[in-house]
């Protein structure tokens, strides 16, 4: 099958009480590691590309690699723009083979967010592409946008019906205490998510798919391995996996994971190069890095997302 939208994926996930993983991709090894895990677990996949990834690897290279992944596996795969910053970037991805885009107007005023999101939805829907919007602001860094913990704001449930109704978005990212990056909570701070906000949002939007960004667990074993082999990632901490599993059982149909992939890859590379100082063929160190991505994604599918066998 060709690349798909997320419409059926989300309907099935909502009904089945699981979530689909949305994994950030930046090069061939990352795509291959994710897709090998998806194939082994027979899981649907969302492969997402940020503005930074497009700048790093080029739109056409990434699109063709994701198309190759679908051709090789036959899995249901959606190609999604992560944190689309403006109409023009969304338009370029819609015209250039993506099946889903996010327009991230969360840092604008409410009315500006509505107007921009509506404009993207009209363009996308006319071309068979689905759209994710965002209400509320996560802390952390994505591309050049850096939101401090103080400036982050939870989603206001009283806005969601109006936002979804006026924009026509197909899914909605909300802020309930997750954040981007590998340092999600201050040292000593107890990880907490506002499940009360999630519940109130889903009560107001019955059957509607909710998206969770900033949802890496920052798996401690990989942080320890990075530190063991010369890295410096003290105080890295993520969302406990049982909280994410709880979210995946609810209206949350898409869970975004990037930092955990970065950690898995970096840990494998550091270990390999430390143990094999004479290696200089990139295939020697990129293979264990790709294997680590695969293991990480298999773990997410089985333990957090619950989407094994749902392809
Ligand atoms: O939420 C942001 C993602 O982790 C992508 O990160 O903008 O550095 O590619 P990036
Ligand atoms: P993490 O940094 O927690 O992996 O979040 C990724 C994300 O939300 C991408 O949009
Ligand atoms: Zn995000």
mmCIF file of C-alpha atoms and ligand atoms in Angstrom:
data_model
loop_
_atom_site.group_PDB
_atom_site.id
_atom_site.type_symbol
_atom_site.label_atom_id
_atom_site.label_comp_id
_atom_site.label_asym_id
_atom_site.label_seq_id
_atom_site.Cartn_x
_atom_site.Cartn_y
_atom_site.Cartn_z
ATOM 1 C CA UNK A 1 0.000 0.000 0.000
ATOM 2 C CA UNK A 2 1.195 3.576 -0.501
ATOM 3 C CA UNK A 3 1.946 5.818 2.491
ATOM 4 C CA UNK A 4 -1.263 6.296 4.486
ATOM 5 C CA UNK A 5 -2.841 9.088 6.511
ATOM 6 C CA UNK A 6 -3.391 8.625 10.233
ATOM 7 C CA UNK A 7 -7.210 8.513 9.962
ATOM 8 C CA UNK A 8 -7.672 4.733 10.218
ATOM 9 C CA UNK A 9 -4.671 4.343 12.531
ATOM 10 C CA UNK A 10 -6.224 6.746 15.036
ATOM 11 C CA UNK A 11 -9.759 5.312 14.777
ATOM 12 C CA UNK A 12 -8.356 1.826 15.483
ATOM 13 C CA UNK A 13 -6.083 3.100 18.260
ATOM 14 C CA UNK A 14 -8.916 4.986 19.963
ATOM 15 C CA UNK A 15 -11.213 1.963 19.830
ATOM 16 C CA UNK A 16 -8.445 -0.443 20.852
ATOM 17 C CA UNK A 17 -7.019 1.526 23.788
ATOM 18 C CA UNK A 18 -3.512 1.846 22.402
ATOM 19 C CA UNK A 19 -1.366 4.533 20.738
ATOM 20 C CA UNK A 20 0.717 4.671 17.579
ATOM 21 C CA UNK A 21 4.351 5.731 17.959
ATOM 22 C CA UNK A 22 5.461 8.825 16.069
ATOM 23 C CA UNK A 23 9.221 8.588 15.717
ATOM 24 C CA UNK A 24 11.456 11.418 14.475
ATOM 25 C CA UNK A 25 13.659 10.507 11.520
ATOM 26 C CA UNK A 26 16.827 12.216 10.333
ATOM 27 C CA UNK A 27 18.750 9.625 8.310
ATOM 28 C CA UNK A 28 18.618 6.153 6.773
ATOM 29 C CA UNK A 29 19.822 4.197 9.803
ATOM 30 C CA UNK A 30 17.188 5.758 12.063
ATOM 31 C CA UNK A 31 14.439 4.964 9.543
ATOM 32 C CA UNK A 32 15.681 1.398 9.087
ATOM 33 C CA UNK A 33 15.923 0.757 12.834
ATOM 34 C CA UNK A 34 12.370 1.991 13.439
ATOM 35 C CA UNK A 35 10.920 0.117 10.498
ATOM 36 C CA UNK A 36 12.681 -3.144 11.368
ATOM 37 C CA UNK A 37 11.031 -2.921 14.797
ATOM 38 C CA UNK A 38 7.661 -2.145 13.217
ATOM 39 C CA UNK A 39 8.009 -5.144 10.927
ATOM 40 C CA UNK A 40 8.992 -7.502 13.744
ATOM 41 C CA UNK A 41 6.067 -6.327 15.907
ATOM 42 C CA UNK A 42 3.656 -5.804 12.978
ATOM 43 C CA UNK A 43 2.904 -2.317 14.264
ATOM 44 C CA UNK A 44 1.625 0.737 12.372
ATOM 45 C CA UNK A 45 4.161 3.580 12.295
ATOM 46 C CA UNK A 46 4.244 7.354 12.001
ATOM 47 C CA UNK A 47 7.605 8.598 10.759
ATOM 48 C CA UNK A 48 7.907 12.304 11.414
ATOM 49 C CA UNK A 49 10.223 14.912 10.007
ATOM 50 C CA UNK A 50 10.929 18.250 11.708
ATOM 51 C CA UNK A 51 11.961 21.493 10.029
ATOM 52 C CA UNK A 52 15.462 20.771 11.353
ATOM 53 C CA UNK A 53 15.446 17.268 9.853
ATOM 54 C CA UNK A 54 14.455 18.682 6.451
ATOM 55 C CA UNK A 55 17.291 21.188 6.706
ATOM 56 C CA UNK A 56 19.759 18.464 7.743
ATOM 57 C CA UNK A 57 18.872 15.620 5.395
ATOM 58 C CA UNK A 58 16.787 17.256 2.627
ATOM 59 C CA UNK A 59 13.069 16.782 1.991
ATOM 60 C CA UNK A 60 13.483 14.510 -1.039
ATOM 61 C CA UNK A 61 16.025 12.178 0.572
ATOM 62 C CA UNK A 62 13.829 11.675 3.636
ATOM 63 C CA UNK A 63 10.624 11.242 1.632
ATOM 64 C CA UNK A 64 12.198 8.662 -0.675
ATOM 65 C CA UNK A 65 13.721 6.765 2.277
ATOM 66 C CA UNK A 66 10.307 6.586 3.960
ATOM 67 C CA UNK A 67 8.700 5.465 0.686
ATOM 68 C CA UNK A 68 11.394 2.767 0.460
ATOM 69 C CA UNK A 69 10.555 1.662 4.014
ATOM 70 C CA UNK A 70 6.923 1.207 3.023
ATOM 71 C CA UNK A 71 7.855 -0.656 -0.186
ATOM 72 C CA UNK A 72 10.151 -3.015 1.717
ATOM 73 C CA UNK A 73 7.709 -3.823 4.524
ATOM 74 C CA UNK A 74 4.137 -3.174 3.352
ATOM 75 C CA UNK A 75 3.447 -1.709 6.813
ATOM 76 C CA UNK A 76 0.900 1.094 7.271
ATOM 77 C CA UNK A 77 3.270 4.084 7.483
ATOM 78 C CA UNK A 78 2.282 7.761 7.696
ATOM 79 C CA UNK A 79 4.821 10.450 6.781
ATOM 80 C CA UNK A 80 4.222 13.433 9.043
ATOM 81 C CA UNK A 81 5.632 16.973 9.369
ATOM 82 C CA UNK A 82 6.534 17.524 13.030
ATOM 83 C CA UNK A 83 6.055 21.070 14.412
ATOM 84 C CA UNK A 84 5.300 22.761 11.101
ATOM 85 C CA UNK A 85 6.279 26.364 11.871
ATOM 86 C CA UNK A 86 4.299 28.176 9.148
ATOM 87 C CA UNK A 87 1.858 27.733 6.253
ATOM 88 C CA UNK A 88 4.628 27.592 3.629
ATOM 89 C CA UNK A 89 6.434 24.653 5.265
ATOM 90 C CA UNK A 90 3.152 22.744 5.579
ATOM 91 C CA UNK A 91 2.309 23.515 1.956
ATOM 92 C CA UNK A 92 5.704 22.281 0.766
ATOM 93 C CA UNK A 93 5.278 18.991 2.678
ATOM 94 C CA UNK A 94 1.681 18.514 1.495
ATOM 95 C CA UNK A 95 2.758 19.076 -2.110
ATOM 96 C CA UNK A 96 5.854 16.951 -1.578
ATOM 97 C CA UNK A 97 4.403 13.574 -0.567
ATOM 98 C CA UNK A 98 3.650 13.860 3.169
ATOM 99 C CA UNK A 99 0.347 12.316 4.288
ATOM 100 C CA UNK A 100 0.057 14.316 7.509
ATOM 101 C CA UNK A 101 1.276 17.679 8.796
ATOM 102 C CA UNK A 102 1.362 19.418 12.136
ATOM 103 C CA UNK A 103 0.877 23.159 12.188
ATOM 104 C CA UNK A 104 2.261 24.349 15.493
ATOM 105 C CA UNK A 105 0.566 27.653 16.275
ATOM 106 C CA UNK A 106 0.778 27.049 20.012
ATOM 107 C CA UNK A 107 3.134 30.009 20.589
ATOM 108 C CA UNK A 108 0.773 32.463 18.865
ATOM 109 C CA UNK A 109 -2.309 34.082 20.393
ATOM 110 C CA UNK A 110 -5.408 31.852 20.424
ATOM 111 C CA UNK A 111 -7.059 33.682 17.501
ATOM 112 C CA UNK A 112 -3.844 33.631 15.429
ATOM 113 C CA UNK A 113 -3.470 29.914 16.129
ATOM 114 C CA UNK A 114 -7.075 29.309 14.973
ATOM 115 C CA UNK A 115 -6.620 31.339 11.770
ATOM 116 C CA UNK A 116 -3.285 29.724 10.796
ATOM 117 C CA UNK A 117 -4.441 26.203 11.617
ATOM 118 C CA UNK A 118 -7.687 26.659 9.644
ATOM 119 C CA UNK A 119 -5.719 27.861 6.607
ATOM 120 C CA UNK A 120 -3.470 24.768 6.705
ATOM 121 C CA UNK A 121 -6.464 22.443 7.202
ATOM 122 C CA UNK A 122 -8.234 23.876 4.140
ATOM 123 C CA UNK A 123 -5.144 23.407 1.972
ATOM 124 C CA UNK A 124 -4.383 19.931 3.360
ATOM 125 C CA UNK A 125 -7.887 18.469 3.260
ATOM 126 C CA UNK A 126 -8.349 19.536 -0.364
ATOM 127 C CA UNK A 127 -5.332 17.298 -1.115
ATOM 128 C CA UNK A 128 -6.172 14.295 1.086
ATOM 129 C CA UNK A 129 -3.692 15.178 3.844
ATOM 130 C CA UNK A 130 -4.568 15.250 7.559
ATOM 131 C CA UNK A 131 -3.588 17.940 10.076
ATOM 132 C CA UNK A 132 -2.517 17.989 13.734
ATOM 133 C CA UNK A 133 -2.945 21.236 15.685
ATOM 134 C CA UNK A 134 -1.653 22.195 19.121
ATOM 135 C CA UNK A 135 -3.139 24.021 22.103
ATOM 136 C CA UNK A 136 -1.008 24.769 25.148
ATOM 137 C CA UNK A 137 2.786 25.004 25.204
ATOM 138 C CA UNK A 138 5.345 22.381 26.192
ATOM 139 C CA UNK A 139 8.631 23.280 27.807
ATOM 140 C CA UNK A 140 11.889 22.323 26.070
ATOM 141 C CA UNK A 141 13.704 22.879 22.795
ATOM 142 C CA UNK A 142 12.507 22.059 19.311
ATOM 143 C CA UNK A 143 14.334 23.549 16.333
ATOM 144 C CA UNK A 144 15.219 27.113 17.393
ATOM 145 C CA UNK A 145 12.146 27.523 19.636
ATOM 146 C CA UNK A 146 13.167 27.231 23.294
ATOM 147 C CA UNK A 147 10.338 27.343 25.835
ATOM 148 C CA UNK A 148 11.373 27.603 29.496
ATOM 149 C CA UNK A 149 9.507 25.628 32.161
ATOM 150 C CA UNK A 150 8.152 28.935 33.473
ATOM 151 C CA UNK A 151 6.697 29.883 30.069
ATOM 152 C CA UNK A 152 5.151 26.463 29.398
ATOM 153 C CA UNK A 153 1.383 26.392 29.788
ATOM 154 C CA UNK A 154 -1.127 23.584 30.177
ATOM 155 C CA UNK A 155 -3.901 23.224 27.615
ATOM 156 C CA UNK A 156 -7.115 24.935 28.672
ATOM 157 C CA UNK A 157 -9.860 22.306 28.238
ATOM 158 C CA UNK A 158 -12.507 25.014 27.802
ATOM 159 C CA UNK A 159 -10.858 25.995 24.481
ATOM 160 C CA UNK A 160 -10.674 22.608 22.762
ATOM 161 C CA UNK A 161 -14.216 22.299 21.326
ATOM 162 C CA UNK A 162 -14.038 25.788 19.848
ATOM 163 C CA UNK A 163 -10.537 25.152 18.430
ATOM 164 C CA UNK A 164 -11.365 21.798 16.847
ATOM 165 C CA UNK A 165 -14.734 23.039 15.571
ATOM 166 C CA UNK A 166 -13.385 26.218 13.964
ATOM 167 C CA UNK A 167 -10.173 24.777 12.505
ATOM 168 C CA UNK A 168 -11.320 21.299 11.395
ATOM 169 C CA UNK A 169 -8.097 19.649 12.623
ATOM 170 C CA UNK A 170 -7.920 15.855 12.598
ATOM 171 C CA UNK A 171 -5.987 15.503 15.860
ATOM 172 C CA UNK A 172 -4.924 17.756 18.697
ATOM 173 C CA UNK A 173 -1.652 17.936 20.630
ATOM 174 C CA UNK A 174 -2.154 19.017 24.228
ATOM 175 C CA UNK A 175 0.167 20.084 27.037
ATOM 176 C CA UNK A 176 -0.266 18.102 30.269
ATOM 177 C CA UNK A 177 3.269 18.334 31.691
ATOM 178 C CA UNK A 178 5.417 16.477 29.172
ATOM 179 C CA UNK A 179 8.300 18.437 27.630
ATOM 180 C CA UNK A 180 10.775 18.157 24.782
ATOM 181 C CA UNK A 181 14.317 16.900 25.258
ATOM 182 C CA UNK A 182 16.181 14.738 27.770
ATOM 183 C CA UNK A 183 15.851 16.955 30.870
ATOM 184 C CA UNK A 184 12.133 16.985 31.564
ATOM 185 C CA UNK A 185 12.092 17.432 35.324
ATOM 186 C CA UNK A 186 14.451 19.219 37.680
ATOM 187 C CA UNK A 187 16.668 17.033 39.908
ATOM 188 C CA UNK A 188 14.564 15.833 42.836
ATOM 189 C CA UNK A 189 11.306 16.906 41.196
ATOM 190 C CA UNK A 190 8.608 14.214 41.083
ATOM 191 C CA UNK A 191 7.488 13.482 37.488
ATOM 192 C CA UNK A 192 3.825 14.387 37.179
ATOM 193 C CA UNK A 193 1.320 14.576 34.338
ATOM 194 C CA UNK A 194 -2.042 16.344 34.489
ATOM 195 C CA UNK A 195 -4.292 13.387 33.699
ATOM 196 C CA UNK A 196 -7.217 15.488 34.913
ATOM 197 C CA UNK A 197 -6.698 17.827 31.931
ATOM 198 C CA UNK A 198 -6.460 14.890 29.530
ATOM 199 C CA UNK A 199 -9.700 13.450 30.922
ATOM 200 C CA UNK A 200 -11.532 16.756 30.643
ATOM 201 C CA UNK A 201 -10.293 17.282 27.064
ATOM 202 C CA UNK A 202 -11.440 13.792 26.020
ATOM 203 C CA UNK A 203 -14.792 14.290 27.749
ATOM 204 C CA UNK A 204 -15.310 17.439 25.668
ATOM 205 C CA UNK A 205 -14.083 15.768 22.443
ATOM 206 C CA UNK A 206 -15.533 12.241 22.471
ATOM 207 C CA UNK A 207 -13.832 9.902 19.985
ATOM 208 C CA UNK A 208 -11.287 12.552 18.980
ATOM 209 C CA UNK A 209 -7.573 11.582 18.772
ATOM 210 C CA UNK A 210 -5.232 13.364 21.171
ATOM 211 C CA UNK A 211 -1.454 13.651 20.659
ATOM 212 C CA UNK A 212 1.265 13.669 23.301
ATOM 213 C CA UNK A 213 4.536 15.410 22.469
ATOM 214 C CA UNK A 214 7.673 15.303 24.587
ATOM 215 C CA UNK A 215 6.950 11.717 25.551
ATOM 216 C CA UNK A 216 10.372 10.111 25.768
ATOM 217 C CA UNK A 217 11.084 8.146 28.929
ATOM 218 C CA UNK A 218 14.809 8.954 28.765
ATOM 219 C CA UNK A 219 15.563 5.290 29.463
ATOM 220 C CA UNK A 220 18.079 5.278 32.363
ATOM 221 C CA UNK A 221 20.129 2.364 30.979
ATOM 222 C CA UNK A 222 21.077 4.408 27.916
ATOM 223 C CA UNK A 223 21.877 7.512 29.946
ATOM 224 C CA UNK A 224 24.135 5.343 32.143
ATOM 225 C CA UNK A 225 25.835 3.868 29.052
ATOM 226 C CA UNK A 226 26.455 7.344 27.613
ATOM 227 C CA UNK A 227 27.979 8.481 30.902
ATOM 228 C CA UNK A 228 30.033 5.276 31.193
ATOM 229 C CA UNK A 229 31.649 5.901 27.806
ATOM 230 C CA UNK A 230 32.650 9.515 28.248
ATOM 231 C CA UNK A 231 29.357 11.346 27.820
ATOM 232 C CA UNK A 232 27.914 13.848 30.232
ATOM 233 C CA UNK A 233 24.177 13.514 30.679
ATOM 234 C CA UNK A 234 23.790 13.761 34.436
ATOM 235 C CA UNK A 235 20.286 14.756 35.524
ATOM 236 C CA UNK A 236 18.654 13.496 32.293
ATOM 237 C CA UNK A 237 15.130 12.361 33.203
ATOM 238 C CA UNK A 238 11.974 11.547 31.255
ATOM 239 C CA UNK A 239 8.351 10.529 31.663
ATOM 240 C CA UNK A 240 7.902 7.243 33.571
ATOM 241 C CA UNK A 241 6.772 4.523 31.187
ATOM 242 C CA UNK A 242 3.737 3.533 33.250
ATOM 243 C CA UNK A 243 2.377 7.081 32.869
ATOM 244 C CA UNK A 244 2.773 6.872 29.108
ATOM 245 C CA UNK A 245 1.073 3.468 29.041
ATOM 246 C CA UNK A 246 -1.808 4.984 30.996
ATOM 247 C CA UNK A 247 -2.042 7.804 28.430
ATOM 248 C CA UNK A 248 -1.935 5.318 25.540
ATOM 249 C CA UNK A 249 -4.970 3.505 26.974
ATOM 250 C CA UNK A 250 -6.954 6.750 26.893
ATOM 251 C CA UNK A 251 -7.801 9.173 24.057
ATOM 252 C CA UNK A 252 -4.094 9.600 23.308
ATOM 253 C CA UNK A 253 -3.626 7.954 19.898
ATOM 254 C CA UNK A 254 -0.171 9.344 18.937
ATOM 255 C CA UNK A 255 2.884 9.453 21.190
ATOM 256 C CA UNK A 256 5.933 11.400 19.963
ATOM 257 C CA UNK A 257 9.364 9.965 20.633
ATOM 258 C CA UNK A 258 12.642 11.511 19.546
ATOM 259 C CA UNK A 259 14.984 11.921 22.533
ATOM 260 C CA UNK A 260 14.907 8.192 23.369
ATOM 261 C CA UNK A 261 16.065 7.418 19.811
ATOM 262 C CA UNK A 262 18.881 9.954 20.116
ATOM 263 C CA UNK A 263 19.972 8.416 23.423
ATOM 264 C CA UNK A 264 19.888 4.846 22.101
ATOM 265 C CA UNK A 265 21.931 5.780 19.049
ATOM 266 C CA UNK A 266 24.464 7.860 20.982
ATOM 267 C CA UNK A 267 24.904 5.189 23.664
ATOM 268 C CA UNK A 268 25.561 2.500 21.044
ATOM 269 C CA UNK A 269 28.001 4.690 19.113
ATOM 270 C CA UNK A 270 29.955 5.697 22.207
ATOM 271 C CA UNK A 271 30.220 2.095 23.418
ATOM 272 C CA UNK A 272 31.256 0.756 20.033
ATOM 273 C CA UNK A 273 33.925 3.355 19.384
ATOM 274 C CA UNK A 274 35.302 3.066 22.922
ATOM 275 C CA UNK A 275 35.558 -0.712 22.592
ATOM 276 C CA UNK A 276 36.869 -0.658 19.014
ATOM 277 C CA UNK A 277 39.227 2.314 18.775
ATOM 278 C CA UNK A 278 40.657 1.076 15.459
ATOM 279 C CA UNK A 279 37.296 0.985 13.646
ATOM 280 C CA UNK A 280 36.818 3.673 11.031
ATOM 281 C CA UNK A 281 34.342 2.082 8.599
ATOM 282 C CA UNK A 282 31.013 3.842 9.321
ATOM 283 C CA UNK A 283 29.163 0.558 8.760
ATOM 284 C CA UNK A 284 30.968 -0.910 11.768
ATOM 285 C CA UNK A 285 29.558 1.670 14.193
ATOM 286 C CA UNK A 286 26.302 2.587 12.455
ATOM 287 C CA UNK A 287 25.085 -1.013 12.504
ATOM 288 C CA UNK A 288 25.042 -1.257 16.328
ATOM 289 C CA UNK A 289 23.491 2.225 16.407
ATOM 290 C CA UNK A 290 20.723 1.063 14.058
ATOM 291 C CA UNK A 291 20.244 -2.120 16.129
ATOM 292 C CA UNK A 292 19.892 0.027 19.268
ATOM 293 C CA UNK A 293 17.175 2.111 17.593
ATOM 294 C CA UNK A 294 15.361 -1.095 16.648
ATOM 295 C CA UNK A 295 15.558 -2.445 20.207
ATOM 296 C CA UNK A 296 14.319 0.863 21.604
ATOM 297 C CA UNK A 297 11.338 0.997 19.247
ATOM 298 C CA UNK A 298 10.417 -2.654 19.903
ATOM 299 C CA UNK A 299 10.458 -1.867 23.610
ATOM 300 C CA UNK A 300 8.200 1.182 23.087
ATOM 301 C CA UNK A 301 5.740 -0.770 20.959
ATOM 302 C CA UNK A 302 5.465 -3.625 23.460
ATOM 303 C CA UNK A 303 5.673 -1.748 26.758
ATOM 304 C CA UNK A 304 4.374 1.772 26.216
ATOM 305 C CA UNK A 305 2.281 2.018 23.053
ATOM 306 C CA UNK A 306 0.508 -1.358 23.057
ATOM 307 C CA UNK A 307 0.297 -1.377 19.235
ATOM 308 C CA UNK A 308 2.024 -4.707 18.560
ATOM 309 C CA UNK A 309 0.079 -6.751 15.985
ATOM 310 C CA UNK A 310 -2.087 -3.766 14.998
ATOM 311 C CA UNK A 311 -0.571 -3.184 11.519
HETATM 312 O O1 LIG B 1 10.005 18.162 19.109
HETATM 313 C C1 LIG B 1 11.031 18.231 18.461
HETATM 314 C C2 LIG B 1 11.681 17.019 17.950
HETATM 315 O O2 LIG B 1 12.399 16.364 18.959
HETATM 316 C C3 LIG B 1 12.524 17.346 16.757
HETATM 317 O O3 LIG B 1 13.706 17.956 17.149
HETATM 318 O O4 LIG B 1 13.653 20.085 15.891
HETATM 319 O O5 LIG B 1 15.812 19.152 16.779
HETATM 320 O O6 LIG B 1 14.664 18.067 14.839
HETATM 321 P P1 LIG B 1 14.503 18.888 16.094
HETATM 322 P P1 LIG B 2 10.912 13.935 23.128
HETATM 323 O O1 LIG B 2 11.968 14.988 23.132
HETATM 324 O O2 LIG B 2 10.370 13.663 24.500
HETATM 325 O O3 LIG B 2 11.346 12.665 22.466
HETATM 326 O O4 LIG B 2 9.660 14.496 22.270
HETATM 327 C C1 LIG B 2 9.685 14.444 20.860
HETATM 328 C C2 LIG B 2 8.587 15.225 20.247
HETATM 329 O O5 LIG B 2 7.642 15.658 20.866
HETATM 330 C C3 LIG B 2 8.683 15.466 18.803
HETATM 331 O O6 LIG B 2 7.670 16.303 18.346
HETATM 332 ZN ZN1 LIG B 3 7.042 17.777 19.766
#
